[in-house]
Every structure is written in structure tokens, then in C-alpha cells.
PDB file of C-alpha atoms and ligand atoms in Angstrom:
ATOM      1  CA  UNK A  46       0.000   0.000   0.000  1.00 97.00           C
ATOM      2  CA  UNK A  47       2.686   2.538   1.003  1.00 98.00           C
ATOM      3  CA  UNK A  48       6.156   2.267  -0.170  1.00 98.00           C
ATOM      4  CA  UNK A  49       8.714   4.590   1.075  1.00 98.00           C
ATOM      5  CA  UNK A  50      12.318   3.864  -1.295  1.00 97.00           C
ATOM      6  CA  UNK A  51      15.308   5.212   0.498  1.00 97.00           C
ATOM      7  CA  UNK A  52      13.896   8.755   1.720  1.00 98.00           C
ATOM      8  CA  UNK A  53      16.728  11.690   2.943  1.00 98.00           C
ATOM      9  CA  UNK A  54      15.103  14.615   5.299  1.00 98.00           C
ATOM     10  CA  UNK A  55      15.952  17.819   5.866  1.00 97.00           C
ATOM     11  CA  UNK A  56      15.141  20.720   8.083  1.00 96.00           C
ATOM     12  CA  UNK A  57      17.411  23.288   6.528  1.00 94.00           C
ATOM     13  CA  UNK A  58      21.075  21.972   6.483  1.00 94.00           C
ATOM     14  CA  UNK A  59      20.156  19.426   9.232  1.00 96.00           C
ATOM     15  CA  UNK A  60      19.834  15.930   7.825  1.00 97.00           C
ATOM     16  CA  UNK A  61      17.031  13.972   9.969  1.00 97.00           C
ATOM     17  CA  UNK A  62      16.370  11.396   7.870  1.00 98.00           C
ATOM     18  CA  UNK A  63      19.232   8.931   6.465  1.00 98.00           C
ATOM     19  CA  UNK A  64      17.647   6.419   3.152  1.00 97.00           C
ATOM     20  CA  UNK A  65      14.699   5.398   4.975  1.00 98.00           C
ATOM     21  CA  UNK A  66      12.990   2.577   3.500  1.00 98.00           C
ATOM     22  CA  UNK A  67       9.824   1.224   4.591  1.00 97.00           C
ATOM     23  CA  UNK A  68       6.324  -0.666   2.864  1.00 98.00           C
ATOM     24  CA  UNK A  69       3.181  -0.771   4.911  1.00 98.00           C
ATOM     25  CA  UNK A  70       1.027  -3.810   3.747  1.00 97.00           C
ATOM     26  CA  UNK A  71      -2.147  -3.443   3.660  1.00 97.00           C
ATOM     27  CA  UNK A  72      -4.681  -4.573   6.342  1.00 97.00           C
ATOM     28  CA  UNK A  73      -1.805  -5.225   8.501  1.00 97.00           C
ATOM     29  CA  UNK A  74      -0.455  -2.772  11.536  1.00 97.00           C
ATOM     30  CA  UNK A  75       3.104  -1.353  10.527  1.00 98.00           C
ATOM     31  CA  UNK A  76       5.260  -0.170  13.702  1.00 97.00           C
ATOM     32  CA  UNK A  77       7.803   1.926  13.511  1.00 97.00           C
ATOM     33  CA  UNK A  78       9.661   2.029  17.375  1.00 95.00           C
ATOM     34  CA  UNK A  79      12.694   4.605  18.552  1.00 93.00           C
ATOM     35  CA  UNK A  80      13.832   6.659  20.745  1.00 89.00           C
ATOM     36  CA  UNK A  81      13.276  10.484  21.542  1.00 88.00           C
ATOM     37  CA  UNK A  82      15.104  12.336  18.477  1.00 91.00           C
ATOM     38  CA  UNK A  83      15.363   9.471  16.456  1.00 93.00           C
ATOM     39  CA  UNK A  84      12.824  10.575  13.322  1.00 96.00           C
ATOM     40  CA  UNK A  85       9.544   9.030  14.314  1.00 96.00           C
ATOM     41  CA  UNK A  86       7.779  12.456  13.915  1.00 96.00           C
ATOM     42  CA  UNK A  87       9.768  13.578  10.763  1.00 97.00           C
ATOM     43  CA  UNK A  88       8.800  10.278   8.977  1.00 97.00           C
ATOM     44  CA  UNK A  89       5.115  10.716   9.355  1.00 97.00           C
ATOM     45  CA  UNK A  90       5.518  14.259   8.692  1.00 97.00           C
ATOM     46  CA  UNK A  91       6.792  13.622   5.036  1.00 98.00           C
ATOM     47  CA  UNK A  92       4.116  10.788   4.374  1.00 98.00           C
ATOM     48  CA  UNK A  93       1.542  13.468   4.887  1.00 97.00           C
ATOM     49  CA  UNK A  94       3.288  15.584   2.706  1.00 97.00           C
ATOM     50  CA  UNK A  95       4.056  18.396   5.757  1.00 96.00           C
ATOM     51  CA  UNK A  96       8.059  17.700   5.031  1.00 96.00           C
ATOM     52  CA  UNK A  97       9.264  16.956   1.337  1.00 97.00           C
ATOM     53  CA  UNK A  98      12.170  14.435   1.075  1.00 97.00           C
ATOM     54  CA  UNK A  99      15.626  15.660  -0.497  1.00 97.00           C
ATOM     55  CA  UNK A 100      15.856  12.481  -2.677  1.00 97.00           C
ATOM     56  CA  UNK A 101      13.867   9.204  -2.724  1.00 97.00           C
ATOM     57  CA  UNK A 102      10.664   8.429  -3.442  1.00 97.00           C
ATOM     58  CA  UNK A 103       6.659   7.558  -1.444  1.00 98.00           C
ATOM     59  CA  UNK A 104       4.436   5.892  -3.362  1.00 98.00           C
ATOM     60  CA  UNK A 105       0.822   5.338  -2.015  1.00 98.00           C
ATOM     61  CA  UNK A 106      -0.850   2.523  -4.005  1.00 97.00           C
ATOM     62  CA  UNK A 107       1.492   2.844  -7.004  1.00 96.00           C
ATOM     63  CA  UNK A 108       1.269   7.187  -7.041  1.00 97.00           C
ATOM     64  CA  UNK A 109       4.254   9.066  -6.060  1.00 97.00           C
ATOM     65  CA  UNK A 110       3.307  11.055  -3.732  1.00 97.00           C
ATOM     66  CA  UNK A 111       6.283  13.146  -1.987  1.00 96.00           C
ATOM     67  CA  UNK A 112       5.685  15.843  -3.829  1.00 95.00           C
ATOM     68  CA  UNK A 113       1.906  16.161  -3.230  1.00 96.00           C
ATOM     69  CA  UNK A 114       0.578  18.827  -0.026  1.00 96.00           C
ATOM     70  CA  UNK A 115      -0.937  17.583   2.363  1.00 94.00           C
ATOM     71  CA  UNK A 116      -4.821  17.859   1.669  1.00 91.00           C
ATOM     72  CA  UNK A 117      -3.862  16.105  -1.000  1.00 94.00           C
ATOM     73  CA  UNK A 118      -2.400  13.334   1.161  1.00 95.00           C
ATOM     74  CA  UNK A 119      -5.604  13.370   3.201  1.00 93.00           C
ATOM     75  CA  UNK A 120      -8.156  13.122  -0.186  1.00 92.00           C
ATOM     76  CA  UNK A 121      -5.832  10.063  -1.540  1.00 95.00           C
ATOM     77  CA  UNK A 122      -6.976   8.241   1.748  1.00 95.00           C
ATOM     78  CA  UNK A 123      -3.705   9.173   4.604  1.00 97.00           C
ATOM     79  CA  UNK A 124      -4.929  10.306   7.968  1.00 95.00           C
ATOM     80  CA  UNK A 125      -2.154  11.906  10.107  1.00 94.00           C
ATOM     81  CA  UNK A 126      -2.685  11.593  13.892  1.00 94.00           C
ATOM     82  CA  UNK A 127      -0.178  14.185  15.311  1.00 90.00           C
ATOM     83  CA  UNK A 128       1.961  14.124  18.868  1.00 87.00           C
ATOM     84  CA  UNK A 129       0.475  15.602  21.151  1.00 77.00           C
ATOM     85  CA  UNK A 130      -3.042  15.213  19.824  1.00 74.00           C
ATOM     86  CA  UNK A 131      -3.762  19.374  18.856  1.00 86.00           C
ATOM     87  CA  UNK A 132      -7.180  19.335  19.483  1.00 90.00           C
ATOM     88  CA  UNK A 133      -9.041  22.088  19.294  1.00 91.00           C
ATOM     89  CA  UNK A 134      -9.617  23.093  23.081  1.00 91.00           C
ATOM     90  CA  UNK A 135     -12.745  25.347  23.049  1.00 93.00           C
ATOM     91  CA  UNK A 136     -14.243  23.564  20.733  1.00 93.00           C
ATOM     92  CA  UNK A 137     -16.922  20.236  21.401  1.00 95.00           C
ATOM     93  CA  UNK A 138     -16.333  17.043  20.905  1.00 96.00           C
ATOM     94  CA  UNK A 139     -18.411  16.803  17.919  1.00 95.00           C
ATOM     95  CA  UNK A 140     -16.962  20.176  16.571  1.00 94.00           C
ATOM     96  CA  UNK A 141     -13.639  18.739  16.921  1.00 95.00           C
ATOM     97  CA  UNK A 142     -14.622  15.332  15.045  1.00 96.00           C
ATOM     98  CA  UNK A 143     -16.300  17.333  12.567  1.00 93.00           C
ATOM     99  CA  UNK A 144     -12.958  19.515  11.696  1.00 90.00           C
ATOM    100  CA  UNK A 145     -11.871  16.061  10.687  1.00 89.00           C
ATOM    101  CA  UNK A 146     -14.494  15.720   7.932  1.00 88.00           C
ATOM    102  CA  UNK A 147     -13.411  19.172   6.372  1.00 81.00           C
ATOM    103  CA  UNK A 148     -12.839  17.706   3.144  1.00 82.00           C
ATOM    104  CA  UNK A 149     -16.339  16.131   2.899  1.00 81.00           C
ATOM    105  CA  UNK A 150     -18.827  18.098   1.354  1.00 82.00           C
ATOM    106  CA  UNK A 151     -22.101  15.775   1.668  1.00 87.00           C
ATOM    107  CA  UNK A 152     -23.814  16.536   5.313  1.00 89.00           C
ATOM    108  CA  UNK A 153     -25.128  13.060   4.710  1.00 92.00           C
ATOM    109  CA  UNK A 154     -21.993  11.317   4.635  1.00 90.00           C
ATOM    110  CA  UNK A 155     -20.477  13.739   7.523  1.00 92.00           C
ATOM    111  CA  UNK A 156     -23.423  12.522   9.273  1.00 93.00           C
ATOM    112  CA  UNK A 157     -22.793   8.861   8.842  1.00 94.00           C
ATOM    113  CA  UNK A 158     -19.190   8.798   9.535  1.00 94.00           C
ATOM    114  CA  UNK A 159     -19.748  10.418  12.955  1.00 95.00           C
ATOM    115  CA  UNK A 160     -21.938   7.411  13.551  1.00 95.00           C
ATOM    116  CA  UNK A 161     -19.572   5.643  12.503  1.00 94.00           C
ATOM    117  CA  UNK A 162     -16.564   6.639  15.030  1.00 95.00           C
ATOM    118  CA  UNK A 163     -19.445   7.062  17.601  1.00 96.00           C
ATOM    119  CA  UNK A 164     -19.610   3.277  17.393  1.00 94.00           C
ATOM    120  CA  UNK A 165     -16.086   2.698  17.898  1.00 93.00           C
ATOM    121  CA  UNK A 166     -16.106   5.575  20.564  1.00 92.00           C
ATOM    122  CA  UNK A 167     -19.401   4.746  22.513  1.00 93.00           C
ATOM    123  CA  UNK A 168     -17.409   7.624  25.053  1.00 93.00           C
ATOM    124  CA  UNK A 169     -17.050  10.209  22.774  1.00 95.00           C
ATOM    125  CA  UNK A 170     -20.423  10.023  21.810  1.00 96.00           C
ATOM    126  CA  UNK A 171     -21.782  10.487  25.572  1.00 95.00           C
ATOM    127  CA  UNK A 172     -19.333  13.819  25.681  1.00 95.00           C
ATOM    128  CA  UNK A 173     -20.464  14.994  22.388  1.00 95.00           C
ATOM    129  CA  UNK A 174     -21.007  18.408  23.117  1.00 96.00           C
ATOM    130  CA  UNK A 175     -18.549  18.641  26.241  1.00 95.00           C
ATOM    131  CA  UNK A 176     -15.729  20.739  25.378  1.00 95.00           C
ATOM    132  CA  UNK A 177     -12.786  18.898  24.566  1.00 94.00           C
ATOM    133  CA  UNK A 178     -10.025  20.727  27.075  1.00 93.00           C
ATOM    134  CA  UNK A 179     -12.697  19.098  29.664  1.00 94.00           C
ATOM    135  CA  UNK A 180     -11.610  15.469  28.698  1.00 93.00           C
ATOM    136  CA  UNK A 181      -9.081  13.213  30.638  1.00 88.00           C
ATOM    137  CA  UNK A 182      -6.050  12.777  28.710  1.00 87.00           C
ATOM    138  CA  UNK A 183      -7.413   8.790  27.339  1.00 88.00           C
ATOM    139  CA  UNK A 184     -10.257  10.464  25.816  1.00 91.00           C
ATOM    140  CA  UNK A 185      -8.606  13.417  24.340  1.00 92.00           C
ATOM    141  CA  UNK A 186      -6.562  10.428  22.592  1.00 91.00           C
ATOM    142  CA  UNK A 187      -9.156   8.840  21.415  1.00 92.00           C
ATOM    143  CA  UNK A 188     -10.970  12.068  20.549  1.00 95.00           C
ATOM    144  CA  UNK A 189      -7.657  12.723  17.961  1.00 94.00           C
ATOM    145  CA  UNK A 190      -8.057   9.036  17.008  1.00 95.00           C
ATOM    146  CA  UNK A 191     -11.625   9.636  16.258  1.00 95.00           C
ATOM    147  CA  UNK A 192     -10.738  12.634  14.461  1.00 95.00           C
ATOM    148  CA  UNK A 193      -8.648  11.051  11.999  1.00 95.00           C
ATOM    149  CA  UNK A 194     -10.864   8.506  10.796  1.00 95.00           C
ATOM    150  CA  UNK A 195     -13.402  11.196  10.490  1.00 95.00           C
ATOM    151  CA  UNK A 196     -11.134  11.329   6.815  1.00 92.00           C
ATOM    152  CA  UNK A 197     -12.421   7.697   6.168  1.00 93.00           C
ATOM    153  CA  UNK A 198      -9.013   6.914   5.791  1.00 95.00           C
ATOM    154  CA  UNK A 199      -7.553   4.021   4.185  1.00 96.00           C
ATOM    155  CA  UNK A 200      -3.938   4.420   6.111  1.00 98.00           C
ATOM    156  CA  UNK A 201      -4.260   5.813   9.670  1.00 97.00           C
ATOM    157  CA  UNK A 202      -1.099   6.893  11.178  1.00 97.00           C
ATOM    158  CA  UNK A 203      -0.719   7.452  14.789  1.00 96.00           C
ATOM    159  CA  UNK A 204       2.031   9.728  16.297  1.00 95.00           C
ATOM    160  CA  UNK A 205       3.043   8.463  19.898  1.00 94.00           C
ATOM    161  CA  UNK A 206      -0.624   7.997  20.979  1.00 92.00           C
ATOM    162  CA  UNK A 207       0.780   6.310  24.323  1.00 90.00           C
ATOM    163  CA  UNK A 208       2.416   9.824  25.176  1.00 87.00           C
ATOM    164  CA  UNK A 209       1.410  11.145  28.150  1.00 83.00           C
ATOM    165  CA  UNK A 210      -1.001   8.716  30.047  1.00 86.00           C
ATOM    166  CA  UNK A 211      -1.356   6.033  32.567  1.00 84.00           C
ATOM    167  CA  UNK A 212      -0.076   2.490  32.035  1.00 86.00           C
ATOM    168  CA  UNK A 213      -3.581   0.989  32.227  1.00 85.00           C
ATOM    169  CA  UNK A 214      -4.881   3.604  29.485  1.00 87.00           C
ATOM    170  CA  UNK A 215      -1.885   3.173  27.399  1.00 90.00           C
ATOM    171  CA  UNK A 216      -2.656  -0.620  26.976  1.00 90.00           C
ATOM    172  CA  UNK A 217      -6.541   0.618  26.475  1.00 89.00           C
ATOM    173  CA  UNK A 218      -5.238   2.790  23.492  1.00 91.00           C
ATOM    174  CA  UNK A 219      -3.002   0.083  22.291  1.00 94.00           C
ATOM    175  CA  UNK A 220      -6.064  -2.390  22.109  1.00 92.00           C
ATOM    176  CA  UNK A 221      -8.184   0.574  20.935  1.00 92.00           C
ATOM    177  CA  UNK A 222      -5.650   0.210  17.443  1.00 95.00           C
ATOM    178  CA  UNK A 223      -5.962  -3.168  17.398  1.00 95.00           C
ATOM    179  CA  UNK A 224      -9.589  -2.766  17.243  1.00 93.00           C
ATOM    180  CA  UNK A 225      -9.677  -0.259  14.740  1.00 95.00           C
ATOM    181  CA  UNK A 226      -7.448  -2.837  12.447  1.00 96.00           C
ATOM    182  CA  UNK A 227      -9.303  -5.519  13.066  1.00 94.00           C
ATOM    183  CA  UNK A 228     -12.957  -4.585  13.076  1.00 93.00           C
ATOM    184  CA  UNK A 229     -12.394  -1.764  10.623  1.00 92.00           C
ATOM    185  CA  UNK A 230      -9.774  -2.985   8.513  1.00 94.00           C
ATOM    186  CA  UNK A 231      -8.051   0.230   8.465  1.00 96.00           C
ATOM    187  CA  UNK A 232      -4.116  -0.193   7.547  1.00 98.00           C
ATOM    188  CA  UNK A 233      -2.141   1.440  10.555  1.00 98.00           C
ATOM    189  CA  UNK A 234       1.426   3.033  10.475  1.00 98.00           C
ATOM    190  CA  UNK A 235       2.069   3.215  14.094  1.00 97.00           C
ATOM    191  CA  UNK A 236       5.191   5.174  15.429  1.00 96.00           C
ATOM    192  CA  UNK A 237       5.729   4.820  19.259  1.00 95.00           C
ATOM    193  CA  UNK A 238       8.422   4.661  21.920  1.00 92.00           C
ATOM    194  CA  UNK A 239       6.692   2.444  23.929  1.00 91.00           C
ATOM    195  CA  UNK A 240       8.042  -0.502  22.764  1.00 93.00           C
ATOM    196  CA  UNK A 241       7.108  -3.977  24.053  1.00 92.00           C
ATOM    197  CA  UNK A 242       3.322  -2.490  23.709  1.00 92.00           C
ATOM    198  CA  UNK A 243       3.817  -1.420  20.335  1.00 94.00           C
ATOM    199  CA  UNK A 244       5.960  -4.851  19.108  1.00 96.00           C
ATOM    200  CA  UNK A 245       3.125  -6.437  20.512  1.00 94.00           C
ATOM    201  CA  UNK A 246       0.784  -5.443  17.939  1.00 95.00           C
ATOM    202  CA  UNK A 247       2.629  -4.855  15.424  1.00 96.00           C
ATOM    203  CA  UNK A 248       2.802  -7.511  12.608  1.00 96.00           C
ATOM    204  CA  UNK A 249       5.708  -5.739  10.999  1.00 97.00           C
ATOM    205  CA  UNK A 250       8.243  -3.385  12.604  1.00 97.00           C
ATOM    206  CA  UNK A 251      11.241  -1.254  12.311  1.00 97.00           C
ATOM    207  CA  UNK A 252      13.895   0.214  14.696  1.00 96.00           C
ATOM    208  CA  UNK A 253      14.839   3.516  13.545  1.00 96.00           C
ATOM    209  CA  UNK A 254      17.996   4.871  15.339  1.00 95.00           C
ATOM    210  CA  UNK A 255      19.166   8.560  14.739  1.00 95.00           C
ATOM    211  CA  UNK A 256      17.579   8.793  11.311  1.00 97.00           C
ATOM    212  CA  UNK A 257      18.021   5.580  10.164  1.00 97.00           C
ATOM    213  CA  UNK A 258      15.813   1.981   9.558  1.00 97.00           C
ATOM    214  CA  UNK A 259      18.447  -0.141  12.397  1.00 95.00           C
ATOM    215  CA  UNK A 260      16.268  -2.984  11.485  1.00 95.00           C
ATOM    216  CA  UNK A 261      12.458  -4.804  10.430  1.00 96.00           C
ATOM    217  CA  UNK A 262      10.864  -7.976  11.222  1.00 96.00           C
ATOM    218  CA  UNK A 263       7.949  -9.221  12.757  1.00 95.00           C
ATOM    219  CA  UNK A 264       6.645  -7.659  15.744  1.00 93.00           C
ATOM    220  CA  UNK A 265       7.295 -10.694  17.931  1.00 92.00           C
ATOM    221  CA  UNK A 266      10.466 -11.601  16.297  1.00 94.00           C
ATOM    222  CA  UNK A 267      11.748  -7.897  17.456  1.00 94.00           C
ATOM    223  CA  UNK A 268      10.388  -8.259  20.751  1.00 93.00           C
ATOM    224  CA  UNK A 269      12.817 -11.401  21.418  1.00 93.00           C
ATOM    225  CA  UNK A 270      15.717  -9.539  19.161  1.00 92.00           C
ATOM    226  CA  UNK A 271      18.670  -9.038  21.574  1.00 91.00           C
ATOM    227  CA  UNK A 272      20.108  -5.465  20.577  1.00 92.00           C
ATOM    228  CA  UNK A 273      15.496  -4.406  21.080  1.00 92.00           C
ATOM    229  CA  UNK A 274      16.006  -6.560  24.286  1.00 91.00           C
ATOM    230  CA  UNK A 275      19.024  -4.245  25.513  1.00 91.00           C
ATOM    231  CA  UNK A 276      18.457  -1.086  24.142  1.00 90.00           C
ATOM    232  CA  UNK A 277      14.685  -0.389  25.117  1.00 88.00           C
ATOM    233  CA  UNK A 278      13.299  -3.216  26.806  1.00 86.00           C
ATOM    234  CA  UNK A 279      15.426  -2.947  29.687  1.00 80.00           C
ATOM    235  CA  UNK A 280      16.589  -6.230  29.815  1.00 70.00           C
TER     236      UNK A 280
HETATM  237  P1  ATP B1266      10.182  12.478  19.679  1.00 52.85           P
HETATM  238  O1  ATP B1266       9.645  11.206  20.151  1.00 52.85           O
HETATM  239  O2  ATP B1266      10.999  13.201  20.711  1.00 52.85           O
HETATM  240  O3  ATP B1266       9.185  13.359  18.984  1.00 52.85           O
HETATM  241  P2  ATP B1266      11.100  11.636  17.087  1.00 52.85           P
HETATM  242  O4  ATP B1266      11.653  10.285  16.914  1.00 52.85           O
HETATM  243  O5  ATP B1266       9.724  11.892  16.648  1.00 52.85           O
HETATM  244  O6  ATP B1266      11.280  12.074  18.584  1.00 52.85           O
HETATM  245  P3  ATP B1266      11.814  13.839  15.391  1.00 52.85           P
HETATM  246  O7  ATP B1266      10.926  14.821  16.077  1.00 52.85           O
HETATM  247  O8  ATP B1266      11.420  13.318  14.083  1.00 52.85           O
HETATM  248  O9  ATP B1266      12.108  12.617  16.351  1.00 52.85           O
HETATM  249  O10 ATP B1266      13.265  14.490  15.274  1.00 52.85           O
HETATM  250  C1  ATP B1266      14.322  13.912  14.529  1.00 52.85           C
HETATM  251  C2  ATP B1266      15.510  14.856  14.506  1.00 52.85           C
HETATM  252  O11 ATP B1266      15.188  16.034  13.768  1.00 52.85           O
HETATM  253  C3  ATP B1266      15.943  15.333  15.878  1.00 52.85           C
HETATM  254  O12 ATP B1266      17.353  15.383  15.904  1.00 52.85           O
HETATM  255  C4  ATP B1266      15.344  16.709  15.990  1.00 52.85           C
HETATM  256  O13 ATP B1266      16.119  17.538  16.831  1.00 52.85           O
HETATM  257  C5  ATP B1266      15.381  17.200  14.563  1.00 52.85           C
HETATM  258  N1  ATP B1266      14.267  18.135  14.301  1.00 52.85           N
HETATM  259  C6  ATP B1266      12.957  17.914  14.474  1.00 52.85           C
HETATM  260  N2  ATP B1266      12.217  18.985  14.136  1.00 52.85           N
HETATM  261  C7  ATP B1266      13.094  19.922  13.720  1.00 52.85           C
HETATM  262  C8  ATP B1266      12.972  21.256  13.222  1.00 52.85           C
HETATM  263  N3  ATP B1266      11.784  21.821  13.056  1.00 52.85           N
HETATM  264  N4  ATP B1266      14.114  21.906  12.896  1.00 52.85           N
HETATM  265  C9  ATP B1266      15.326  21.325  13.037  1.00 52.85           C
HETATM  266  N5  ATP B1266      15.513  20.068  13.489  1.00 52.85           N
HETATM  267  C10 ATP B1266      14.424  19.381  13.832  1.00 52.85           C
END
């Protein structure tokens, strides 16, 4: 579905990505696991078309898309779920789901796909019109989850949605993705450093260590890899 061919990143003369390479299957959860600094933020940032690689190439479904901005990004099917969720504070619930939708024009289909994440979100739906500063921190996560499927996206990618919150909600948002794949079928590119959760789900996963893909395998396999063992598993 997405195949990123030996990407280089820039900010300025800074080079933050090294020739990353990286293919999300579809229907499958994609995990891509590091440390602070290490590029997790600047990769998703240049799939959704907010950063423009130096040389390489992203293709999405056979289209090059590295070029493209990023609404066009979102129309092609990408949602971006940033760090640090940026919701819209003052705003409700539903207001802030609905600033997900702004591409839609058919009140109809707006309609349906709040349904729609309503059903995934039976909480979100009971805080509807509470504003969304007045959430706890799980369901402002799942209010930016929410959000980005309010794109009907084919590719969801989630920045660090662990960030921030209590073990026991962190393994509710973990199992809130899994859902989302499974029930939904939605293809997820998942970058986290929470990393035994994250391996855990994963069916396929990289290591990316100061710019650069370290290594990929299966989640599990990485979860049992020595140098993943050492390094952030604290073992
Ligand atoms: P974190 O989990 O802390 O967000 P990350 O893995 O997402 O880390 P990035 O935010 O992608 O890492 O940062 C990768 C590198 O690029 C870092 O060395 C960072 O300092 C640098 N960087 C990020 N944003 C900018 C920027 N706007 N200008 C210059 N350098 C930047």
C-alpha cells in the first residue's frame, strides 16, 4: 500500500532522515519504534506531505506522492494523527470530530461517519457536546483518534498515541488500534516509543535509530531480538 524507497530529510542543512525505506502492507499494523530524536515524527511528517524528502521516493498505491501537499495526502486516503493530539480546546467534541471531515462536502456522509466513530467511541459520543479541554487525557486520545478517521481513511497513522497517560490507558489505546485494524480494517502506520506495547501489535516493525531503519521484522520476532532486548526493553 505505502512504499517509502530510500527517503533523505531535511530541516534546513540538518539531515534527519538517512535512506529510509519502509512498505506498509495493507490490512496489517506497521510499527515503527525509537527513541526520543530518532525521526519518528519527521517520517510521518513527510508521508503526509508536511516535510518533502531531499531524494527518494513515497508511493501510495502505485502514485508518487512526496511531492503532493498535504490535503492532498488526506483526499488520496492518509490520515495523520499528530503528537500531542492538537485538538481544538474550546471547541466540542463533535466540533472537533467534525474539523476532521473538512474535506467532505455531503452533510449526509459527515453525518454517517460520525456514527460511525461514535460506534467505535461509545465515550465520545456520551461527551459529544462537552468541550474537549474538559476530557481526561485517554479520551482526548481517542478524541484525535476519532478525528482522523473522520477522513475515512484508508492508512491511519498514529504519532506516539501512548504519550502522556497512565499504564492501564496506554494498553486501552493500544487495544483501541488493534480494534480499529481488526474490526475496521483500516491499515495502521504506528510510530511509538513504547516498545514492548507497540511490538506487541505490530505484525511488521522497524527500529529507527538517529535517522536511520536499524532494522524490520515481525513484531514478535523484534520483541525477542537481543540489541530491542538491551536497548529499550530494559533487559
Ligand atoms: P520524539 O519522540 O521526541 O518526537 P522523534 O523520533 O519523533 O522524537 P523527530 O521529532 O522526528 O524525532 O526528530 C528527529 C531529529 O530532527 C531530531 O534530531 C530533531 O532535533 C530534529 N528536528 C525535528 N524537528 C526539527 C525542526 N523543526 N528543525 C530542526 N531540526 C528538527
Amino acid at each position: 500500500m505505502l512504499n517509502i524507497d530510500s527517503i533523505d530529510v531535511y530541516y534546513g542543512s540538518v539531515q534527519a532522515l538517512w535512506k529510509v525505506s519502509l512498505t506498509v502492507a495493507e490490512g496489517e499494523i506497521t510499527v515503527v519504534v525509537g527513541s526520543n530524536g530518532a525521526g519518528k515524527t519527521t517520517l510521518l511528517k513527510t508521508i503526509s506531505g508536511l516535510l518533502h524528502p531531499k531524494s527518494g521516493n513515497i508511493f501510495f498505491f502505485g502514485k508518487k506522492i512526496d511531492k503532493a501537499p498535504p490535503y492532498e495526502i488526506v483526499k488520496m486516503g492518509i490520515a495523520h494523527v499528530p503528537e500531542g493530539r492538537h485538538l481544538f480546546p474550546y471547541m466540542t467534541v463533535e466540533e472537533n470530530l467534525e474539523m476532521g471531515a473538512h474535506l467532505m462536502r455531503d452533510k449526509q456522509e459527515i453525518a454517517e461517519t460520525l456514527d460511525w466513530v461514535y460506534q467505535i467511541f461509545p465515550i465520545l459520543k456520551e461527551r459529544r457536546n462537552q468541550l474537549a479541554r474538559t476530557l481526561s487525557g485517554g479520551e482526548q486520545q481517542m478524541l484525535a483518534i476519532g478525528r482522523g478517521l473522520m477522513s475515512k481513511p484508508k492508512l491511519l497513522m498514529l504519532d506516539e498515541p501512548s504519550l502522556g497517560l497512565a499504564p492501564k490507558l496506554v494498553l486501552q489505546v493500544f487495544d483501541l488500534v488493534k480494534k480499529i485494524n481488526n474490526d475496521e480494517g483500516i491499515t495502521i502506520l504506528l510510530v511509538e516509543q513504547n516498545v514492548r506495547q507497540a511490538l506487541q501489535i505490530a505484525h511488521k516493525a522497524y527500529v529507527l535509530e538517529n535517522g536511520r531503519i536499524i532494522m524490520e521484522d515481525k513484531g514478535q520476532e523484534l520483541l525477542h531480538n537481543e540489541h530491542v532486548k538491551k536497548a529499550y526493553l530494559g533487559l
